[in-house]
CSV table of C-alpha atoms in Angstrom, one decimal:
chain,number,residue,atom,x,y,z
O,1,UNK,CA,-80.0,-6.6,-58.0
O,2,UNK,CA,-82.5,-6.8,-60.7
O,3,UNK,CA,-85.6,-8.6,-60.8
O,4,UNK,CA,-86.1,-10.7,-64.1
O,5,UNK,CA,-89.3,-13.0,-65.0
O,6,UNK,CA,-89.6,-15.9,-67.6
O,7,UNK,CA,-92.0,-18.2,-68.7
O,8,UNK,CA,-91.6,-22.1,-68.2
O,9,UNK,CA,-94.0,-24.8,-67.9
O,10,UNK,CA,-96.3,-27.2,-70.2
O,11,UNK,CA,-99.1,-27.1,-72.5
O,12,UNK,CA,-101.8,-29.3,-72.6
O,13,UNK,CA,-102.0,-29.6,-76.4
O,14,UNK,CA,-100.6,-32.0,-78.4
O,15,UNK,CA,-97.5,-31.4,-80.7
O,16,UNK,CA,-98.3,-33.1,-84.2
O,17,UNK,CA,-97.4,-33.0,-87.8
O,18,UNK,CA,-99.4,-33.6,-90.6
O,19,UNK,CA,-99.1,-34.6,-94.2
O,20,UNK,CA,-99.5,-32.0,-97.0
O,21,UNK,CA,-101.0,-32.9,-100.3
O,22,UNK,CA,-99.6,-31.2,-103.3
O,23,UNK,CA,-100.4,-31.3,-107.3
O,24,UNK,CA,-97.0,-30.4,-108.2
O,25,UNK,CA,-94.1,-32.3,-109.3
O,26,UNK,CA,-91.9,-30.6,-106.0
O,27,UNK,CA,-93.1,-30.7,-102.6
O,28,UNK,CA,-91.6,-27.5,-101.0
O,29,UNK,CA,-92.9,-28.6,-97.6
O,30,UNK,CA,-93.8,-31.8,-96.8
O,31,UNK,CA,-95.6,-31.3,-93.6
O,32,UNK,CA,-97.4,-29.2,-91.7
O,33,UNK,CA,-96.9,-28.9,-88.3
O,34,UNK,CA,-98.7,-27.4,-85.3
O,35,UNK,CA,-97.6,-27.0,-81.8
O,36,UNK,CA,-98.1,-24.9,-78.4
O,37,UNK,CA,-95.0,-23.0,-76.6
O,38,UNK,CA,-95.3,-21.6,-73.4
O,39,UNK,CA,-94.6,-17.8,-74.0
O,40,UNK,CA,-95.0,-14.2,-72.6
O,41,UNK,CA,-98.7,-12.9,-73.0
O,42,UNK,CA,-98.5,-9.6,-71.2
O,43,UNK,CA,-95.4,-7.4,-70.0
O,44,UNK,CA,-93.9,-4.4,-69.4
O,45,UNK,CA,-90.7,-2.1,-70.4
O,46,UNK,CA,-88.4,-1.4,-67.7
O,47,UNK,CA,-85.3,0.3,-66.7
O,48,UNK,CA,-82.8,0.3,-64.5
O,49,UNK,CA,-79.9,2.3,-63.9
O,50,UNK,CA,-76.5,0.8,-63.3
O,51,UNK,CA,-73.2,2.0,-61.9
O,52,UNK,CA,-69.9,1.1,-63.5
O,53,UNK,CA,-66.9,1.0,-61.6
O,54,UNK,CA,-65.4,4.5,-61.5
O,55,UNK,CA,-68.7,5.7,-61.0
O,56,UNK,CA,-70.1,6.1,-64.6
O,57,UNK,CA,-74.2,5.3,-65.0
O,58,UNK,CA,-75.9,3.4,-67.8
O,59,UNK,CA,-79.0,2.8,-68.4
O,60,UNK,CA,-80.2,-0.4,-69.1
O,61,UNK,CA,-83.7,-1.4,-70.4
O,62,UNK,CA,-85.7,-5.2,-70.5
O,63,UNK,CA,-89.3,-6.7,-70.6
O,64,UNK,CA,-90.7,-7.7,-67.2
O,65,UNK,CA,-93.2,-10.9,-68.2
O,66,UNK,CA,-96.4,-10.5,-66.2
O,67,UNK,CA,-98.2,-13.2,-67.4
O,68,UNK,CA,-97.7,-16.9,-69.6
O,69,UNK,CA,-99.8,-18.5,-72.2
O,70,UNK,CA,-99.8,-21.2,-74.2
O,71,UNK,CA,-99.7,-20.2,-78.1
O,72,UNK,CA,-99.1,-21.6,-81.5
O,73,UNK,CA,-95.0,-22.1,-82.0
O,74,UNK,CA,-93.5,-20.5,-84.7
């Protein structure tokens, strides 16, 4: 068995777009937008080895999350 984290939960700031002034003729974007994800602030590299059937070994490597925070979506 191997042990996986992940981050899940809520932010407490607000998801909002906001208009965009331009002095040219085309308006590439019309918006901006700003909003907070809940996403992996610290973690680790990990491995663990696994056995095939007929007995081969791999070896298989992942991020462990430690911590969560809230920081600006991309």
């Amino acid at each position: 068995m191997v042990l996986l984290a992940r981050c899940e939960g809520h932010c407490s700031h607000t998801t909002r777009s906001d208009p965009l002034i331009s002095f040219s003729s085309v308006l590439k974007q019309p918006f901006k937008s700003s909003c907070s994800c809940c996403r992996p602030h610290t973690s680790k590299l990990k491995a663990v080895r696994l056995r095939c059937s007929g007995g081969t070994r791999i070896t298989a490597t992942y991020r462990y999350i430690l911590a969560c925070n809230c920081e600006e979506c991309s």
